[in-house]
Coordinates of C-alpha atoms and ligand atoms in Angstrom, one line a residue:
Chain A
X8 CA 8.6 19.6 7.8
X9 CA 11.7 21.1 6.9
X10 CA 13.6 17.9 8.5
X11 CA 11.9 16.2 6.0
X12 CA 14.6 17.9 3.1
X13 CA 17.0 16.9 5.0
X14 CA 16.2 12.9 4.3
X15 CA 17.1 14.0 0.7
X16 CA 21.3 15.3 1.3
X17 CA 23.5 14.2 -1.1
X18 CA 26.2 13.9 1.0
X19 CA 24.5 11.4 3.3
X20 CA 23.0 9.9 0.4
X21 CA 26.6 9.4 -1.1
X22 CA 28.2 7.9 2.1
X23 CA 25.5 5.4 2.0
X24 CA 25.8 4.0 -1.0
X25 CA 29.3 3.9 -0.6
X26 CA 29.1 1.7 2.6
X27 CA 26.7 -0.1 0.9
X28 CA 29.4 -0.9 -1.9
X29 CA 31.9 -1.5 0.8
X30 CA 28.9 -4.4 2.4
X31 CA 27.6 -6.3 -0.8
X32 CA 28.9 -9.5 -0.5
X33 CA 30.4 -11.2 -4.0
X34 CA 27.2 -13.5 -4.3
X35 CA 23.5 -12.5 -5.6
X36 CA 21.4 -10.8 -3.2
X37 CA 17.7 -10.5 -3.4
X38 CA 15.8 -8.3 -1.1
X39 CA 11.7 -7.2 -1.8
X40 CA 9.5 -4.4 -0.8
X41 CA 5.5 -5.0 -0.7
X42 CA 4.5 -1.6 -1.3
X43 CA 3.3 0.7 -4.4
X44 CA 5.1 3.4 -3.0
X45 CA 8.5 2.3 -2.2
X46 CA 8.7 1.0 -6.0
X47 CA 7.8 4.4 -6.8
X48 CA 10.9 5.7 -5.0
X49 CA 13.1 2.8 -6.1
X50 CA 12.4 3.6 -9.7
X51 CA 11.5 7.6 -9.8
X52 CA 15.3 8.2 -8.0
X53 CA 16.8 5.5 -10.1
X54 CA 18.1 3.5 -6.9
X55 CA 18.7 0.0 -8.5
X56 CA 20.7 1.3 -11.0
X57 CA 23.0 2.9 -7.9
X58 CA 23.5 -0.6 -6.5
X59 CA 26.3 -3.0 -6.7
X60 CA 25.6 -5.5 -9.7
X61 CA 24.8 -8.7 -7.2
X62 CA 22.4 -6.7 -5.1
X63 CA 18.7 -6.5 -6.6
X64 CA 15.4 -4.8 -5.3
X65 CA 12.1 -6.7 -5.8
X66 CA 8.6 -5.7 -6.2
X67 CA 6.2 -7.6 -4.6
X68 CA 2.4 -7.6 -4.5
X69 CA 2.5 -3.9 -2.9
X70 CA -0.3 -2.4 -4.7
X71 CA -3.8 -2.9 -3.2
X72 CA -5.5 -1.8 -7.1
X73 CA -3.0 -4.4 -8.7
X74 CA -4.0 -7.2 -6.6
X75 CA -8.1 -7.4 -6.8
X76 CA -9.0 -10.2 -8.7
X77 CA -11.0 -10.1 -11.4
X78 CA -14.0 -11.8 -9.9
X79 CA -14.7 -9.3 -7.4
X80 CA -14.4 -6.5 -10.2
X81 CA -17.3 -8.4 -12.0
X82 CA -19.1 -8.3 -8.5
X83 CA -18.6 -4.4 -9.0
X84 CA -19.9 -4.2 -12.8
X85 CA -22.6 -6.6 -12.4
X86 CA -23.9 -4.1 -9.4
X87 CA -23.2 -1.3 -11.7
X88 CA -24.9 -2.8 -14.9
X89 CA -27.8 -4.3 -12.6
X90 CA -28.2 -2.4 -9.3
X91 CA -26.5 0.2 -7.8
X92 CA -24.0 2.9 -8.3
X93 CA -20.6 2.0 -7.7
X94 CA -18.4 4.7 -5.8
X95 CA -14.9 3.7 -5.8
X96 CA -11.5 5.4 -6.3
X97 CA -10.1 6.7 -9.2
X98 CA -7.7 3.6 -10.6
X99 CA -10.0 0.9 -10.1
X100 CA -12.6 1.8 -12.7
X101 CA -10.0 1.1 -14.8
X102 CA -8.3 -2.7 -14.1
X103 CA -9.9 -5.1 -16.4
X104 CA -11.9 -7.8 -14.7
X105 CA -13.0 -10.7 -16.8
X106 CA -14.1 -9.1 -19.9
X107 CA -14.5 -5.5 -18.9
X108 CA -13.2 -2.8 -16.9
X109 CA -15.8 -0.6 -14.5
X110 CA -15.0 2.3 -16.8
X111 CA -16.1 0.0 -20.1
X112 CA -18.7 -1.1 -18.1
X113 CA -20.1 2.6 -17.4
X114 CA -19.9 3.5 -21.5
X115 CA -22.1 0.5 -21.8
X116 CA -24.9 2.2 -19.3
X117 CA -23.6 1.1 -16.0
X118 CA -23.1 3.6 -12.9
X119 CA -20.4 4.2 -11.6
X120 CA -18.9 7.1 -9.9
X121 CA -15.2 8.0 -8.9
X122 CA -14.6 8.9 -5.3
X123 CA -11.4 10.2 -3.3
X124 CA -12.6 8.7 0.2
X125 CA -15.3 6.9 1.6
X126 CA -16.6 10.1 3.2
X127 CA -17.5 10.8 -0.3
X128 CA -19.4 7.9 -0.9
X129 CA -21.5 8.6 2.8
X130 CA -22.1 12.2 1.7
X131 CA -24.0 11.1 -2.0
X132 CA -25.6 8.3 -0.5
X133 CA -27.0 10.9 1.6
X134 CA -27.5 13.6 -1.0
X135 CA -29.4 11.0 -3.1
X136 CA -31.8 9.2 -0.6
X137 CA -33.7 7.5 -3.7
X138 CA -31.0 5.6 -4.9
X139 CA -29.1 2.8 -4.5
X140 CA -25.5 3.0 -3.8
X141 CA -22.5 0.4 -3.3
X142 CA -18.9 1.5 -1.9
X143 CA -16.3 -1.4 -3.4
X144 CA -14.0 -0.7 -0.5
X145 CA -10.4 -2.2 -1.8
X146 CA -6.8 -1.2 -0.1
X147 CA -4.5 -2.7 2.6
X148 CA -4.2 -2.3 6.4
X149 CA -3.8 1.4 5.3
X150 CA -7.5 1.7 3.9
X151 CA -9.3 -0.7 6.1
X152 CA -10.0 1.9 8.9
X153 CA -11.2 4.7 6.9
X154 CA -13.7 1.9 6.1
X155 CA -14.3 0.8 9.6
X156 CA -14.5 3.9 10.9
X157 CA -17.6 5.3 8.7
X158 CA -19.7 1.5 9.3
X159 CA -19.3 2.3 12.4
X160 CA -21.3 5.7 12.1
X161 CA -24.2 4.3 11.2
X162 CA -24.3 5.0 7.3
X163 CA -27.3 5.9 5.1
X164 CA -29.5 2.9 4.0
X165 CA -29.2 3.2 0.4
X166 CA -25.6 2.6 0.9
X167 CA -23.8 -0.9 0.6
X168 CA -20.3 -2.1 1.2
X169 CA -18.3 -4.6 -1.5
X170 CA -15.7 -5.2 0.6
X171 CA -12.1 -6.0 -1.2
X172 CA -10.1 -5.1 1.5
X173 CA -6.3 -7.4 1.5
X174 CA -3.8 -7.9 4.1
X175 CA 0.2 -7.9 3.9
X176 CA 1.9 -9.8 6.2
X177 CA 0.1 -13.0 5.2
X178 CA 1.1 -12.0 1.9
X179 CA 4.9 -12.1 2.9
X180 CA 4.3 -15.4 4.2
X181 CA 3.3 -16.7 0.8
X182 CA 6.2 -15.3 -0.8
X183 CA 8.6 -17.1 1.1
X184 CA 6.7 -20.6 0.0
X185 CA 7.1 -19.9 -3.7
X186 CA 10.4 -22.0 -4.2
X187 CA 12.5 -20.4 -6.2
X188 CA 11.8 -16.9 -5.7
X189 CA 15.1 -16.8 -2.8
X190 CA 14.5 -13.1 -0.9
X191 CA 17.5 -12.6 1.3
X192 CA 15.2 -9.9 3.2
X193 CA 12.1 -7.7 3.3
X194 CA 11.6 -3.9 3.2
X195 CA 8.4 -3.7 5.1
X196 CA 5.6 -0.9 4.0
X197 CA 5.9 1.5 5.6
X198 CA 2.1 2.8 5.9
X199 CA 0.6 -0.5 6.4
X200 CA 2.9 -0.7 9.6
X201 CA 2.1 2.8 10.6
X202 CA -1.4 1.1 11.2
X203 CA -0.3 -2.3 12.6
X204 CA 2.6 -1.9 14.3
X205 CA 6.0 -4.2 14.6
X206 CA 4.6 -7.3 16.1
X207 CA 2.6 -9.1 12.7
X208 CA 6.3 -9.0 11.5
X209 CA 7.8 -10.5 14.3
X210 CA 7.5 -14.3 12.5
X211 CA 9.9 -13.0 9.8
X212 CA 12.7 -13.1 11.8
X213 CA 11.8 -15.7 14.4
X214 CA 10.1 -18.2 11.9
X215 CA 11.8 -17.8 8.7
X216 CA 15.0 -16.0 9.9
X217 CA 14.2 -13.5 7.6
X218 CA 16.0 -9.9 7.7
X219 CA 13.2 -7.4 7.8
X220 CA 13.5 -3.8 8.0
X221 CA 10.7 -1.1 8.1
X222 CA 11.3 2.0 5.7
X223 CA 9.7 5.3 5.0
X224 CA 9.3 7.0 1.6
X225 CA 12.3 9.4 0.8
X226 CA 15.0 7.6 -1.2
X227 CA 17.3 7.7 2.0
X228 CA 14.8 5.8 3.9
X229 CA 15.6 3.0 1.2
X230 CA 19.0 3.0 0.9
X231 CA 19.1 3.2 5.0
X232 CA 16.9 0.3 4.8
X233 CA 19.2 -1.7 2.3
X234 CA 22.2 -1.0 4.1
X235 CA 20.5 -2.5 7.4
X236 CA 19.3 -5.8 5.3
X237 CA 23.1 -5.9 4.4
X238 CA 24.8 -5.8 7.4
X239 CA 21.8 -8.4 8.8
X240 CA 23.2 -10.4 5.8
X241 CA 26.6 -10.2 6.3
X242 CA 26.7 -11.0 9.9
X243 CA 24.3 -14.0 8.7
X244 CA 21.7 -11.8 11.2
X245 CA 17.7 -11.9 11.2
X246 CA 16.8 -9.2 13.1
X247 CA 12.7 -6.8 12.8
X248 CA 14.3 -3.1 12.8
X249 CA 12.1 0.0 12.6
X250 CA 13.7 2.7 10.1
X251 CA 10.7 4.7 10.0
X252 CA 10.1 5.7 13.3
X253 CA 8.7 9.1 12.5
X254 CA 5.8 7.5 11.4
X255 CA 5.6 4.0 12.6
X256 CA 5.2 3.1 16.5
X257 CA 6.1 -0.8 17.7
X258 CA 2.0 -0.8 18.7
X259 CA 1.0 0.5 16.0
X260 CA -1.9 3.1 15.6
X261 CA -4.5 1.2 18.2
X262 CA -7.3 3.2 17.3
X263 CA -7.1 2.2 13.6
X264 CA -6.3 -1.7 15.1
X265 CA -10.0 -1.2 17.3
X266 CA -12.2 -0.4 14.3
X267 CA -10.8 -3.3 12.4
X268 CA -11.3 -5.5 15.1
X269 CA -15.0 -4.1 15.5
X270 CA -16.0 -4.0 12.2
X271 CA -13.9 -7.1 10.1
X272 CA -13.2 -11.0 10.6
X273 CA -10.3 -12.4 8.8
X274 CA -10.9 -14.4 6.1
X275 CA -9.1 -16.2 3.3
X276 CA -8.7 -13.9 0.3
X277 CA -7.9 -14.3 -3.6
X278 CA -5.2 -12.3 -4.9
X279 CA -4.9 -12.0 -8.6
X280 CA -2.7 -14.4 -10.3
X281 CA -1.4 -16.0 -7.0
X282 CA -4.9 -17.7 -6.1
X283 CA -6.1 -18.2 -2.4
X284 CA -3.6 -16.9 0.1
X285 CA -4.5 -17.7 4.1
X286 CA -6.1 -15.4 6.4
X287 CA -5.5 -12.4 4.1
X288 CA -8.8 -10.9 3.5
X289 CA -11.0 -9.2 5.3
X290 CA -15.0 -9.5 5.7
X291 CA -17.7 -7.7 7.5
X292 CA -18.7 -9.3 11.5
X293 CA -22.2 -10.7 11.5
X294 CA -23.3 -7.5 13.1
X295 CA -22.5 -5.4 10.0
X296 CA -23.6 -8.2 7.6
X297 CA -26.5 -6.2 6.4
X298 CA -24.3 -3.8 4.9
X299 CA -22.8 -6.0 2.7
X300 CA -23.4 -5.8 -1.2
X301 CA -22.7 -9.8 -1.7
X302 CA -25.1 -10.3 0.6
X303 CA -28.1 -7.5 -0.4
X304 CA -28.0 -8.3 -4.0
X305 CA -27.7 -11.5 -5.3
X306 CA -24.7 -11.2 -7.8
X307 CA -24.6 -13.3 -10.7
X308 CA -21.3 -13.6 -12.6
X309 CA -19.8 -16.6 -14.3
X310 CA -16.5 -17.9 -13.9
X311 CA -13.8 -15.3 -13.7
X312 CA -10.9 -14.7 -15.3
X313 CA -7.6 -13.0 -13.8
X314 CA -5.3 -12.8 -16.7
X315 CA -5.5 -11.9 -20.3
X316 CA -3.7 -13.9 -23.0
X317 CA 0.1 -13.2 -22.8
X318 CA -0.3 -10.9 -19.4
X319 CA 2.5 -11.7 -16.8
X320 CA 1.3 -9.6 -14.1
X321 CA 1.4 -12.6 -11.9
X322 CA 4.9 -13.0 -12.1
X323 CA 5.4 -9.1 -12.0
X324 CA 3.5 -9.5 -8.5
X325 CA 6.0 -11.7 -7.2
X326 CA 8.7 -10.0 -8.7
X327 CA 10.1 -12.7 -10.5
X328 CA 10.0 -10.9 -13.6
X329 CA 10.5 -7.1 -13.9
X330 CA 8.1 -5.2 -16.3
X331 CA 10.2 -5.3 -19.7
X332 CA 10.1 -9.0 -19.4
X333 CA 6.1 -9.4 -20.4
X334 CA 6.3 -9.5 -23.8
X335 CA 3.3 -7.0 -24.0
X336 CA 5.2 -4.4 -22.3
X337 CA 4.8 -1.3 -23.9
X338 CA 3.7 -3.6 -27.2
X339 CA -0.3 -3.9 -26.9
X340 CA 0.2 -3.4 -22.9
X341 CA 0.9 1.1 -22.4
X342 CA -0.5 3.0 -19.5
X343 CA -3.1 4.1 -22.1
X344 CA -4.3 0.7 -22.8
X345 CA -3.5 -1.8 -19.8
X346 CA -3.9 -5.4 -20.5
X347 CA -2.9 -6.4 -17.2
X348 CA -3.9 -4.5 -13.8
X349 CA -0.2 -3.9 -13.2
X350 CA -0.3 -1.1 -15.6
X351 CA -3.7 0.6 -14.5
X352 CA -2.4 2.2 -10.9
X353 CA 0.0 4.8 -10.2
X354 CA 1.4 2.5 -7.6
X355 CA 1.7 -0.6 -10.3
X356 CA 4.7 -1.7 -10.9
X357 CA 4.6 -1.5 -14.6
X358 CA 2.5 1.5 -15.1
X359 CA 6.0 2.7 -12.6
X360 CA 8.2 1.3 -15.3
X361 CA 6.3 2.6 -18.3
X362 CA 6.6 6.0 -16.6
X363 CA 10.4 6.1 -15.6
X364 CA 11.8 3.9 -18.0
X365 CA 14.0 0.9 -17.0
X366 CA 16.8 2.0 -14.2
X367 CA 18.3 -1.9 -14.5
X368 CA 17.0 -5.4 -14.9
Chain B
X18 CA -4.1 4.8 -4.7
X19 CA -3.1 5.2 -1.9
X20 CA -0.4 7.6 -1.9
X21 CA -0.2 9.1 1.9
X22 CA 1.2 12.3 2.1
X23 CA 2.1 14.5 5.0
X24 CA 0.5 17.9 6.1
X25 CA 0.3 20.4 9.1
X26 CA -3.2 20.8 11.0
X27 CA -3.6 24.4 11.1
X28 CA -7.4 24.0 12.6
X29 CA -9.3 21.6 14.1
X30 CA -13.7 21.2 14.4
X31 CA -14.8 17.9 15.3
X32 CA -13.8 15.0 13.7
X33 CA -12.3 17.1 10.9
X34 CA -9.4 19.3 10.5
X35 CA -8.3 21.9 7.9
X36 CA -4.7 20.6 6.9
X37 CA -2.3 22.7 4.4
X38 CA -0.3 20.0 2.3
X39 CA 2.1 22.8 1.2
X40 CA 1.7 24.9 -2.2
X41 CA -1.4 26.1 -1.2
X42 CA -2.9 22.9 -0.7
X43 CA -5.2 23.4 1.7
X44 CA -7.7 20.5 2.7
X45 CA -10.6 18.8 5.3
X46 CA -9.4 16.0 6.3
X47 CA -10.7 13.6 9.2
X48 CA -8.8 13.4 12.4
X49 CA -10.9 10.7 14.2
X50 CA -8.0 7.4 13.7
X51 CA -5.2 9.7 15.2
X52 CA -4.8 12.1 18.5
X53 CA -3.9 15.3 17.1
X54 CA -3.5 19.1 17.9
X55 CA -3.3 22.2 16.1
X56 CA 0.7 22.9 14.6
X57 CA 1.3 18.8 14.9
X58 CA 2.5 17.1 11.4
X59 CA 0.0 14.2 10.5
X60 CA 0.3 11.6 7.4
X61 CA -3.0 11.6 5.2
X62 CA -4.0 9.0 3.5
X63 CA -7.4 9.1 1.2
X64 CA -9.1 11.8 3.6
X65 CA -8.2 10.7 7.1
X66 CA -4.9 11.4 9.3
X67 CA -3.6 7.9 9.8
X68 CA -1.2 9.1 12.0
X69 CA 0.7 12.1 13.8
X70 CA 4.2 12.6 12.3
X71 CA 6.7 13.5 15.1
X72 CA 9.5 16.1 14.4
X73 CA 11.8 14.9 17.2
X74 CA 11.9 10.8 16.0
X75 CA 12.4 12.6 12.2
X76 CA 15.9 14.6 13.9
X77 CA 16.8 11.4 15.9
X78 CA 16.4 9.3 12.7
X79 CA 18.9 11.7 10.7
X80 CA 21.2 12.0 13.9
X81 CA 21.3 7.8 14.8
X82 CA 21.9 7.3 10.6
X83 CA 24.9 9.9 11.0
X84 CA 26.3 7.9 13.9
X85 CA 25.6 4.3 11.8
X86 CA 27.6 5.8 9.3
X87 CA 30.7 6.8 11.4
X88 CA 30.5 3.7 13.2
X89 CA 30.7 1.4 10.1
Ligands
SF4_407 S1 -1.1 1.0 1.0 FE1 0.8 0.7 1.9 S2 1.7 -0.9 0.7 FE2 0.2 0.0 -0.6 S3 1.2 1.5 -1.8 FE3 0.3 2.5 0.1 S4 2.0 2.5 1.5 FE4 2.5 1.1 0.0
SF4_408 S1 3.1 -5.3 -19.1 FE1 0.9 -5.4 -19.0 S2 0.3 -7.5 -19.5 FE2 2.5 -7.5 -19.0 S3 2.6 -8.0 -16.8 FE3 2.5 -5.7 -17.0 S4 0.4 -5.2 -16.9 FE4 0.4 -7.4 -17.3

């Protein structure tokens, strides 16, 4: 869409952040994103180094590869090493789980198999008839349908589902529990809430008077998204706004909502390095139960392990600390050799920092 | 992982739709989570549409942040 160069003007781009230097107040102000992607565009266009010194941008647990713990990743190598293939996508075969990563685990003889979609998985199950196959289905709201939608169609027999899926508003929730962490707002994701809609955030405001502001992807969607947080701050406002409404309708996408609701139950979930968070998992309905890998094979792993000596991707998560502050960052921690899942995913946000440098801590 | 990126439908079979990503990027990509006609912008995310991007909220968006910044 040509419109779409038009989110990048310079002009607009520099009246913004001068109304947004003409709104930060003289005290610190703390506002955090949940998504991969917007700490991609934070730190790619250099936007925190734009802002006023008391104004800072925090990465929360926004990237679905960042946050599986490492038990269910030893689920996936003990099918691999035991079982069945595993099909999953591309970054996940390489966040450590306990010991190993999926992608150690497949130089030691396991099998396991990169994918781009879950369609793929469906199409070699069913080129492959003779073998076993699992699909570790991990991702947010944004993922969970593609999932849905092929269990829904009835998918080959040899074909399993570990599912990993995670959700984000109760996510959000937790963050605003962890007591000294003080966000002044949220910049909501903006493809989780293509799929869900405005209403899960609704509490933000209401509940926690909590300015919350959805935003797209080009760096004027964030900077339109911090100068709305601002002026919610200033006028000591808590208001649910919509920036991205090119993408993202109040109700969501309700065909995506249906085949969550058909196919998943909500469940408690464990996020890495934060432990169990409420009602933010999801797990196959009875109905589909015979699809599910924990359930066909009986997986044996011992006790798991989330975080490797020195690793502080459970405070990079939270965004309490920012990348350069693990001392293994870019020591025995590089994109090359991740000690920590934050650094494995293009959407982590130190494998983001490792790429683009520090803008400002 | 899960980067979703905008393209144009420029055919449609089924449940699946060619979709050109720009560059010469030309892809299948499944339409079923999203209603969705040939020429209409739609935002893919690991093989499926997740949702139809519309032009006119995308010019509104540009227009009301115009008007935000006069009124400030
Ligand atoms: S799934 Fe959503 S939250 Fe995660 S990186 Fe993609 S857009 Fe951001
Ligand atoms: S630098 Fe590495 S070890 Fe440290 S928090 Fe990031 S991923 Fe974890």
């Amino acid at each position: 869409m040509e419109t779409q160069l038009k989110f990048r003007d310079p002009n607009l781009t520099k009246e913004v952040l001068k109304y947004i230097k003409n709104l930060a107040p003289n005290y610190e102000v703390k506002f955090c994103h949940v998504c991969g992607t917007h700490e991609w565009v934070i730190t790619h266009y250099g936007i925190r180094s734009l802002l006023p010194e008391k104004i800072d941008v925090i990465a929360g647990p926004g990237c679905p590869v960042c946050i599986v713990p490492a038990k269910e990743i030893d689920e996936a190598i003990w099918i691999a090493l035991n079982k069945a293939t595993v099909l999953t996508f591309g970054d996940m075969v390489r966040v450590p789980g306990s010991k190993i990563s999926l992608l150690q685990a497949k130089a030691s003889g396991g099998k396991v198999k990169i994918v781009y979609s879950v369609k793929d998985a469906v199409k070699i199950a069913k080129q492959n008839p003779n073998e076993e196959f699992v699909f570790f289905a991990v991702g947010f709201e944004t993922t969970a349908p593609s999932t849905a939608l092929e269990i829904t169609r009835d998918p080959p027999k040899n074909l399993s589902f570990l599912i990993s899926h995670r959700l984000i508003p109760p996510v959000m929730e937790l963050l605003l529990g962890i007591g000294d962490l003080h966000i002044d707002g949220f910049i909501a994701p903006g493809h989780v809430s293509t799929i869900i809609g405005l209403k899960p955030y609704e509490i933000f405001p209401k509940v926690y008077r909590m300015p919350t502001v959805i935003a797209g992807f080009e760096p004027l969607d964030v900077l339109f998204a911090l100068l709305t947080l601002l002026k919610q701050v200033s006028h000591k406002e808590a208001r649910l706004e919509n920036e991205y409404s090119r993408s993202v309708k109040w109700e969501g996408n309700l065909k995506a909502q249906k085949l969550i609701n058909e196919v998943f139950e909500v469940t408690d979930g464990i996020w890495r390095g934060l432990g169990k968070v409420p009602n933010s998992a999801l797990k196959l309905k009875e109905k589909f139960s015979y699809l599910d890998a924990r359930l066909k094979y009986e997986i044996k792993i011992e006790s798991s392990r989330d975080l490797l000596p020195g690793c502080c991707c459970h405070l990079v998560i939270i965004g309490k600390i920012k990348p350069p502050e693990c001392p293994l960052f870019m020591k025995t921690c590089t994109p090359q050799t991740p000690k920590g899942s934050c650094m494995v995913s293009s959407e982590g946000t130190c494998a983001i920092w490792a790429k683009y440098g520090a803008a400002k801590i | 992982m899960c980067l979703a990126i905008p393209a144009k439908v420029l055919s449609i079979s089924g449940v699946n739709a060619k979709v050109d990503f720009g560059g010469n990027i030309i892809r299948e990509v499944d339409v079923s989570l999203v209603n969705v006609k040939v020429g209409d912008y739609v935002l893919v995310h690991a093989g499926y549409a997740i949702q139809v991007l519309s032009k006119e909220e995308a010019e509104e968006t540009l227009r009301l942040w115009k008007e935000i910044l006069t009124l400030l």
